[in-house]
Tab-separated table of C-alpha atoms (C1' of nucleotides) in Angstrom:
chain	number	residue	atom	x	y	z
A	21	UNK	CA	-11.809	44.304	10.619
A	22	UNK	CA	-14.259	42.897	8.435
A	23	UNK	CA	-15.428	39.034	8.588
A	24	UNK	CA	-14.105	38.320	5.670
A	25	UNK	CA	-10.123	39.364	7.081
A	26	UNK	CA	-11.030	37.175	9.945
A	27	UNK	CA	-12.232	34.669	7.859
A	28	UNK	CA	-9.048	34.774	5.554
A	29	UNK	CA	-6.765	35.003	8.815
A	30	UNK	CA	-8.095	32.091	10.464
A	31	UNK	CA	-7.685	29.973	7.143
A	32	UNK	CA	-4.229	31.336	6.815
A	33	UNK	CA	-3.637	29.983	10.228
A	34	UNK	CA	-4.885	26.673	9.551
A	35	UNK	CA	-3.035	26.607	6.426
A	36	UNK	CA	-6.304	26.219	3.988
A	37	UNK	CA	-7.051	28.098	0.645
A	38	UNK	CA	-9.401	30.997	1.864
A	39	UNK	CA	-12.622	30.035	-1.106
A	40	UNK	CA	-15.808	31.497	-1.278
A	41	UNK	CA	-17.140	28.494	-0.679
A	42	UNK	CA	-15.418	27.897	2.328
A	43	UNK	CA	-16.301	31.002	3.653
A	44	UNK	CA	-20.015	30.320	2.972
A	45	UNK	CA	-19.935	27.080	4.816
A	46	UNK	CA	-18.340	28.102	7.855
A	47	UNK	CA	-20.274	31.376	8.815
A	48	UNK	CA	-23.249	29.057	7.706
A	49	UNK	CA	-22.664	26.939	10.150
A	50	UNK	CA	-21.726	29.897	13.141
A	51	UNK	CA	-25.201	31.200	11.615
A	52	UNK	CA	-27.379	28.009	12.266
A	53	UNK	CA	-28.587	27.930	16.006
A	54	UNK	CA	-27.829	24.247	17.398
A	55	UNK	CA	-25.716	21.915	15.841
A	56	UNK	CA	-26.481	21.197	12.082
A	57	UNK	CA	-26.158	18.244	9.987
A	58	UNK	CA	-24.273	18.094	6.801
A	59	UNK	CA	-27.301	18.017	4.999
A	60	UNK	CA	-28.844	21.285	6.878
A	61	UNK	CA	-25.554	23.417	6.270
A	62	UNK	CA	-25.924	22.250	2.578
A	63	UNK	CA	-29.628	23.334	2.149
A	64	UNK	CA	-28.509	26.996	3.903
A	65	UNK	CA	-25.414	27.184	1.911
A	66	UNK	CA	-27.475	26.819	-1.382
A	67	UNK	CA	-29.233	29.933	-0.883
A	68	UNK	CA	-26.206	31.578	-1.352
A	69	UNK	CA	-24.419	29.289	-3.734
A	70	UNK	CA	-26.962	27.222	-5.792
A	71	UNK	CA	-24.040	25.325	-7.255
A	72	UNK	CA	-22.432	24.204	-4.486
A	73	UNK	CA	-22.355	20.397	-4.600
A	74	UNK	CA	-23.177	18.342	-1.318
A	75	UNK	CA	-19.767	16.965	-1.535
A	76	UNK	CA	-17.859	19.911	-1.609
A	77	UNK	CA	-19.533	20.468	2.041
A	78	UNK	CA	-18.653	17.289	3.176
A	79	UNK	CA	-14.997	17.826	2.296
A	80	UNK	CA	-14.877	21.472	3.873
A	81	UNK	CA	-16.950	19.941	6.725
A	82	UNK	CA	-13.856	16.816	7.347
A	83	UNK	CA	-11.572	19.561	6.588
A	84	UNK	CA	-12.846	21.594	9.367
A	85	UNK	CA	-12.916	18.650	11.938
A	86	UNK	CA	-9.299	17.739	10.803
A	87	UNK	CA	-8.055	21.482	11.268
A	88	UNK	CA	-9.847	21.878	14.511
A	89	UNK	CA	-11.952	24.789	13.538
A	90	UNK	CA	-15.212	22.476	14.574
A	91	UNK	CA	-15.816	19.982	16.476
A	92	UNK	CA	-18.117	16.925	15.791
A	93	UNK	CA	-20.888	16.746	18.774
A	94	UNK	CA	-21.157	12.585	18.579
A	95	UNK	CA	-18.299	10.687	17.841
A	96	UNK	CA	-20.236	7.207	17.207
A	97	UNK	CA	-22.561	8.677	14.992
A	98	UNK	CA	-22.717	5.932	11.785
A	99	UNK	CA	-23.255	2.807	13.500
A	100	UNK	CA	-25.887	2.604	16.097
A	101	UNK	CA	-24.547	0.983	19.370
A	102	UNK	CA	-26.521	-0.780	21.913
A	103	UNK	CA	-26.161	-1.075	25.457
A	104	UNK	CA	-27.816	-3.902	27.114
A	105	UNK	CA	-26.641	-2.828	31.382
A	106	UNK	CA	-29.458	-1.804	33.095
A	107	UNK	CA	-27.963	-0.167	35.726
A	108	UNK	CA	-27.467	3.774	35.268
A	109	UNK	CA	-23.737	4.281	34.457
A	110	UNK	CA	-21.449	5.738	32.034
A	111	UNK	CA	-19.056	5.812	29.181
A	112	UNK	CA	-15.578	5.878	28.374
A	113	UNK	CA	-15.076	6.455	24.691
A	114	UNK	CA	-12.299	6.176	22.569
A	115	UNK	CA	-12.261	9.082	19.532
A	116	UNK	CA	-9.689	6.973	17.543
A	117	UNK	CA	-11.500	3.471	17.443
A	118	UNK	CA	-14.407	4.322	18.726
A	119	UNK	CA	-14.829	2.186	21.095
A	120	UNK	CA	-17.113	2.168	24.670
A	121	UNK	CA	-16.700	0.771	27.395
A	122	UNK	CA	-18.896	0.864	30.395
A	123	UNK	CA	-17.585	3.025	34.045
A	124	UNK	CA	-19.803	2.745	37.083
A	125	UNK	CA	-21.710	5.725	38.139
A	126	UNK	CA	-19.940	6.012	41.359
A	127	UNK	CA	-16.827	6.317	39.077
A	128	UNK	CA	-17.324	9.990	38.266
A	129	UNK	CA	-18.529	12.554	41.061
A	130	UNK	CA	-22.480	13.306	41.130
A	131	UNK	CA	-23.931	15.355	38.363
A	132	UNK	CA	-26.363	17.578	39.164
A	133	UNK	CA	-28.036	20.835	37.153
A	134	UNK	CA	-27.216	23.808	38.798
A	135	UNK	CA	-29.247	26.212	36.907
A	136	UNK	CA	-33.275	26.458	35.136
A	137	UNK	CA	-33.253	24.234	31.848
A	138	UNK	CA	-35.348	26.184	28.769
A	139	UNK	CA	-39.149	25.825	29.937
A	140	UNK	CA	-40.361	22.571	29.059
A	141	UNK	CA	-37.559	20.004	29.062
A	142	UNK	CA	-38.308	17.017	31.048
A	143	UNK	CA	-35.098	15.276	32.329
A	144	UNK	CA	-34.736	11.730	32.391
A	145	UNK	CA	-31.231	11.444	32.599
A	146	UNK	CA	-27.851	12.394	32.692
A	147	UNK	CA	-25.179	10.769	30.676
A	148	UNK	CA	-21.553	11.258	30.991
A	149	UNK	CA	-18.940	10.316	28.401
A	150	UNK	CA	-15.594	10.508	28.967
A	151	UNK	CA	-13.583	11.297	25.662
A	152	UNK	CA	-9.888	10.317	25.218
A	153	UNK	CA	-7.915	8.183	23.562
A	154	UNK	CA	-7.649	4.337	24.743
A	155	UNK	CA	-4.968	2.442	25.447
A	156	UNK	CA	-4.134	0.375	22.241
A	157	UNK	CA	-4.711	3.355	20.654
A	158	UNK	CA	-2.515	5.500	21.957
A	159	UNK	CA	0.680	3.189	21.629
A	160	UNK	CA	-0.020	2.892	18.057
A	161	UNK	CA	0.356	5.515	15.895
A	162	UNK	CA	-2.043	9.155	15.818
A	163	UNK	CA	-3.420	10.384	12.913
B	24	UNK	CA	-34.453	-21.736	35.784
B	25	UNK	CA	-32.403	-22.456	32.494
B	26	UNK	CA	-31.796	-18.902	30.558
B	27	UNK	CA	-34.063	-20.216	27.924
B	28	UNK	CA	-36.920	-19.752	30.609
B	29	UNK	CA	-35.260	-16.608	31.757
B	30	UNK	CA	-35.828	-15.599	28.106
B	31	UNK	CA	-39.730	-16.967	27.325
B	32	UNK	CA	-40.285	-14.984	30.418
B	33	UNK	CA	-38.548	-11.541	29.580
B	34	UNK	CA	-40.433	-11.588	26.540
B	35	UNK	CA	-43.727	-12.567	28.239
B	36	UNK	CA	-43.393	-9.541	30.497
B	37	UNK	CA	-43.298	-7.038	27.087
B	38	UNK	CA	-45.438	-8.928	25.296
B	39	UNK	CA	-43.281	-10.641	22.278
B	40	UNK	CA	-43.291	-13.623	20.845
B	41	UNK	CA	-40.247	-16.126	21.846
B	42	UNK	CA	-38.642	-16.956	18.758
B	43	UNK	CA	-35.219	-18.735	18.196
B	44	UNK	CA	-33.925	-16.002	16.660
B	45	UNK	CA	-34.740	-13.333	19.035
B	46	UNK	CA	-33.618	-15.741	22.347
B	47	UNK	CA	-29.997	-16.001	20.194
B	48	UNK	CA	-29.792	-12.251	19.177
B	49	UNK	CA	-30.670	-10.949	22.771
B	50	UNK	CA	-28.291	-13.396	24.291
B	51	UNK	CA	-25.392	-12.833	21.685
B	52	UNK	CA	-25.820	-8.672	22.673
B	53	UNK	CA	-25.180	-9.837	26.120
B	54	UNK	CA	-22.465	-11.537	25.271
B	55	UNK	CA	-20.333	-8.898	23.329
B	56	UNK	CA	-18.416	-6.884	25.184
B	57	UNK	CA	-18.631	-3.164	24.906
B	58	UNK	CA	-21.530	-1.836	23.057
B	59	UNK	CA	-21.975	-3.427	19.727
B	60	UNK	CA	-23.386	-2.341	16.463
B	61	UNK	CA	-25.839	-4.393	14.671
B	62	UNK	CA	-23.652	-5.899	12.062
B	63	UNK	CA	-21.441	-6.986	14.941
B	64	UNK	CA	-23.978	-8.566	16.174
B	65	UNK	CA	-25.288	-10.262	12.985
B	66	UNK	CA	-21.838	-11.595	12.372
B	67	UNK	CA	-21.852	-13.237	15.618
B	68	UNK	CA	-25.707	-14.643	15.510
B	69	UNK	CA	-24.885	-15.969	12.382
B	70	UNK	CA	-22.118	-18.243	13.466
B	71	UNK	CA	-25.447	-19.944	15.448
B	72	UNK	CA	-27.661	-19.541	12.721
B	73	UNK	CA	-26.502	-19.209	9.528
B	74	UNK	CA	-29.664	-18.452	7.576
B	75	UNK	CA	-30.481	-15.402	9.979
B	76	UNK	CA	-31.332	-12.265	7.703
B	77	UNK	CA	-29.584	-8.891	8.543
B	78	UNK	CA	-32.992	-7.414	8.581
B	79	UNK	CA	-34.058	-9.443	11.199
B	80	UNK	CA	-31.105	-8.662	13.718
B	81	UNK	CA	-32.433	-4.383	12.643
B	82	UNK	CA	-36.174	-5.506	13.065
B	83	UNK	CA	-35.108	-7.270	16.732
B	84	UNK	CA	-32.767	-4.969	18.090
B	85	UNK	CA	-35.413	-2.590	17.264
B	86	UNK	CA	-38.535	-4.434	19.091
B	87	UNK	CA	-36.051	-4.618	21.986
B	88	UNK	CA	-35.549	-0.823	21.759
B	89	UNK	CA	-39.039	0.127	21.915
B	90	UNK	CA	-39.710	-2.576	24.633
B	91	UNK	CA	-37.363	-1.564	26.571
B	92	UNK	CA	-35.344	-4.599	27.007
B	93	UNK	CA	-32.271	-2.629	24.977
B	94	UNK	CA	-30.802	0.650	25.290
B	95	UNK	CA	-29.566	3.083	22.527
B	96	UNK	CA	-26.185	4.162	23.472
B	97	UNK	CA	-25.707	6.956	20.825
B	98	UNK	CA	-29.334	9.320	20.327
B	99	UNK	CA	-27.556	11.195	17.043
B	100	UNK	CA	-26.408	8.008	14.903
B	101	UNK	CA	-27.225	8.639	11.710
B	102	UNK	CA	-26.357	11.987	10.962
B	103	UNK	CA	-23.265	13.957	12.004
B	104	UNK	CA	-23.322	17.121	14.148
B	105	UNK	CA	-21.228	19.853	13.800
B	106	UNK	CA	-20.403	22.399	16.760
B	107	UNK	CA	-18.172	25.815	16.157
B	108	UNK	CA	-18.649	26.444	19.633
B	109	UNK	CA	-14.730	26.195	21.176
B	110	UNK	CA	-15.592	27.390	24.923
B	111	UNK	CA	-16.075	23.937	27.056
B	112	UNK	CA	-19.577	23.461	27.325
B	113	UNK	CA	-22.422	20.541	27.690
B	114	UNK	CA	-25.325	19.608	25.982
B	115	UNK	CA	-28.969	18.930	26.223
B	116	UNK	CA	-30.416	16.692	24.417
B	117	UNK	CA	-33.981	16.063	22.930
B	118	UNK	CA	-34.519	12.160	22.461
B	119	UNK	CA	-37.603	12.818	20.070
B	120	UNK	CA	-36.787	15.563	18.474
B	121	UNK	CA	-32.688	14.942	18.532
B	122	UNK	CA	-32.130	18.657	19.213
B	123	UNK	CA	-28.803	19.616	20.582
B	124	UNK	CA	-29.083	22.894	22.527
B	125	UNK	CA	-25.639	24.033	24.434
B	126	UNK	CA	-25.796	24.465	27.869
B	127	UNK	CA	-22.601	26.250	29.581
B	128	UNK	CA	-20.123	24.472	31.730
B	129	UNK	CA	-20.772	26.305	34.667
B	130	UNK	CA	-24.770	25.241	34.491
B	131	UNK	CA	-23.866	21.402	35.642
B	132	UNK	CA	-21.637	20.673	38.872
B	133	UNK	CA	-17.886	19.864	38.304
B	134	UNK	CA	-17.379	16.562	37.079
B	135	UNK	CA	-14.392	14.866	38.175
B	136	UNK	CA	-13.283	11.424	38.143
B	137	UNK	CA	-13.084	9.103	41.478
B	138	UNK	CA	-11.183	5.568	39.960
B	139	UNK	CA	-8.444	4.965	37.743
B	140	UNK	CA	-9.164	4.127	34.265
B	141	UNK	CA	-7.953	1.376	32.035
B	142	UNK	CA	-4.578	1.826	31.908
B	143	UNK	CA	-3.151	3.627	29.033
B	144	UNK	CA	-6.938	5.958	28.715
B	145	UNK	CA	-5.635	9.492	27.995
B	146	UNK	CA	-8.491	11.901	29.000
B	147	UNK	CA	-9.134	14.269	26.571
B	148	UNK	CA	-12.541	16.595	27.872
B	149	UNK	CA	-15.005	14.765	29.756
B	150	UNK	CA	-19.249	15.743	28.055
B	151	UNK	CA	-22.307	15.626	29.609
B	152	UNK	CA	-25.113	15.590	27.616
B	153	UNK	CA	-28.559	16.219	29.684
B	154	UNK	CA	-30.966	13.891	28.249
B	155	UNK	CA	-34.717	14.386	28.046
B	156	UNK	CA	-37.948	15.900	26.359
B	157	UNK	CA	-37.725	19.133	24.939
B	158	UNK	CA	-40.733	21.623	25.423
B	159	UNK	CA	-42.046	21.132	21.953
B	160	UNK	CA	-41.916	17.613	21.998
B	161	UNK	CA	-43.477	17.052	25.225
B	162	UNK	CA	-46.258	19.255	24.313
B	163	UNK	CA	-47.268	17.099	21.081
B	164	UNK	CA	-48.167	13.672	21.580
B	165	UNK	CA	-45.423	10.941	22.904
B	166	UNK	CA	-44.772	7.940	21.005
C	15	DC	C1'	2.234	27.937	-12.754
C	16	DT	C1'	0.839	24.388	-9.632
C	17	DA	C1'	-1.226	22.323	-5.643
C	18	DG	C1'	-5.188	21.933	-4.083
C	19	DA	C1'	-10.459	22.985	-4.311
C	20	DT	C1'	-14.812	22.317	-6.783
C	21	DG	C1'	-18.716	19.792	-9.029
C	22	DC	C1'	-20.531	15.823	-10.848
C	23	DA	C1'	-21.692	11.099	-10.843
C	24	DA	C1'	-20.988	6.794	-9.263
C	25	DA	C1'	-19.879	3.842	-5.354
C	26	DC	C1'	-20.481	2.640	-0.441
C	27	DA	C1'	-22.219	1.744	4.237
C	28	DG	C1'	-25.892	1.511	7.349
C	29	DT	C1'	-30.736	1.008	7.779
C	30	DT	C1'	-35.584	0.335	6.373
C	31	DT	C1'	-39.386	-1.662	3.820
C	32	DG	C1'	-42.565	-4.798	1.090
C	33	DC	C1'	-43.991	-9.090	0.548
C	34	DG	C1'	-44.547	-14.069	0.386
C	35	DT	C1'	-43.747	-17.870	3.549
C	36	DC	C1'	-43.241	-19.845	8.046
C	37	DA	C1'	-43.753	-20.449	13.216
C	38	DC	C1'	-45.274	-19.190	17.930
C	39	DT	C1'	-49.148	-18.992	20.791
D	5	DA	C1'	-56.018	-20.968	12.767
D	6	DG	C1'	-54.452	-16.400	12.894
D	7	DT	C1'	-51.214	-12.865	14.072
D	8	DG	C1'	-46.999	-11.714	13.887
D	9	DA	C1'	-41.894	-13.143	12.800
D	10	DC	C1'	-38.613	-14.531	9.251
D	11	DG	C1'	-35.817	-14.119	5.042
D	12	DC	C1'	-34.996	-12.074	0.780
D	13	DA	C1'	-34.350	-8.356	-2.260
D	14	DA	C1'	-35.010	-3.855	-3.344
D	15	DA	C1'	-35.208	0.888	-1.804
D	16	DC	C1'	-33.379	4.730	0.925
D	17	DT	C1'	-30.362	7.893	3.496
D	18	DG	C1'	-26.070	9.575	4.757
D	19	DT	C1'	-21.310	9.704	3.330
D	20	DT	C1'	-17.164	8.954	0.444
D	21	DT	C1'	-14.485	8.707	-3.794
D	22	DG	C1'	-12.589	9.338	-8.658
D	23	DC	C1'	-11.867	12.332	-11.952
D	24	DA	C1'	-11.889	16.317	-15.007
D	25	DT	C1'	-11.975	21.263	-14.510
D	26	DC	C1'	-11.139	25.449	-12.260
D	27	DT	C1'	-8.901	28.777	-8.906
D	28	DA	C1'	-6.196	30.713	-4.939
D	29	DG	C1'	-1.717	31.700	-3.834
DNA sequence: CTAGATGCAAACAGTTTGCGTCACT
DNA sequence: AGTGACGCAAACTGTTTGCATCTAG
């Protein structure tokens, strides 16, 4: 089965229009190591389409997210958010409103690293967010 | 000690100068609860003073930032992040750089909840993210 | 054939910068 | 008095939208 039967499949399954450009920007972004921006999937998927337009990856991007067939790493990316407790502790975040709220450290069990991080990486510390969907959030309606 | 000496003195200790405007803007962050953006907060300063500039609530929160007196919540504002990668998994994270790298599930001890949440919080997946220097950062020069 | 996808350009939101004036130390 | 902070406006970056055209199903 080639990639481009899976690729058609999983659309199919997810109830999108299988179009080249679609195509393009998902194995782009399976292709890229890490986790690209919009703006570094667009740059790759040039190569292969020179005229894509930026916003026709955004849309397949949202499109993705909404279909589940990617995930976005940080939800409260947009806004910068600042945190003025000093103690170490972490976060409860809402995905619909986006909103944090502070959980002591004691609240979750220890985190520790059980395994050798790539050579190099200096820890300074562990942050744990909890993702769900808050209270006045949930009793409301779900997009 | 009034909070206004409280404040002279924070900013002694890292070396800023006390202005009005930074005494409100710290002390309004403090105030909000949750973890506020900056126009949140400039909406809120500017119910004390009305003639504070927007750029000077970025400028401030950013002096605070680099002095230590604030913390970022969110490393990757600015840009969003994409991730095809559907098996549970955590990440680390470069706060130079902003690299995400995956790291599996298995490589960080279980995390589990100890307390009961706000009531209503559905949990949804619970993300660690392993923060630090990467190799090649830590190698070059730290600013 | 028709709903939905694409490409373009213009609009937006969040953030940064340059510069003249003002205030803390 | 001098360095650095403030306020304003303009510039930038990342993202979204409206609309005419094109294409997958």
């Amino acid at each position: 089965m080639t990639s481009v039967h899976n690729f058609r499949e999983l659309c199919h399954q997810h109830d999108l229009a299988a179009t080249h450009q679609r195509q393009v920007i998902y194995e782009t972004v399976l292709s890229l190591p890490g986790h690209p921006s919009p703006e570094m999937i667009y740059e790759k998927v040039r190569r292969k389409i020179p005229s894509i337009s930026l916003a026709t990856v955004y849309k397949n991007i949202q499109t993705f997210l909404d279909s589940g067939m990617l995930r976005e790493v940080s939800l409260h990316h947009g806004a910068m958010r600042v945190d003025p407790n000093h103690e170490p502790h972490h976060h409860l975040v809402c995905m619909h409103c986006k909103s944090i709220t502070d959980i002591e450290e004691s609240d979750v069990t220890p985190v520790r690293l059980r395994s050798k991080l790539p050579r190099g990486f200096q820890v300074r510390r562990i942050s744990v967010d909890v993702l769900g969907v808050c209270g006045a959030c949930s009793s409301i309606a779900k997009p």
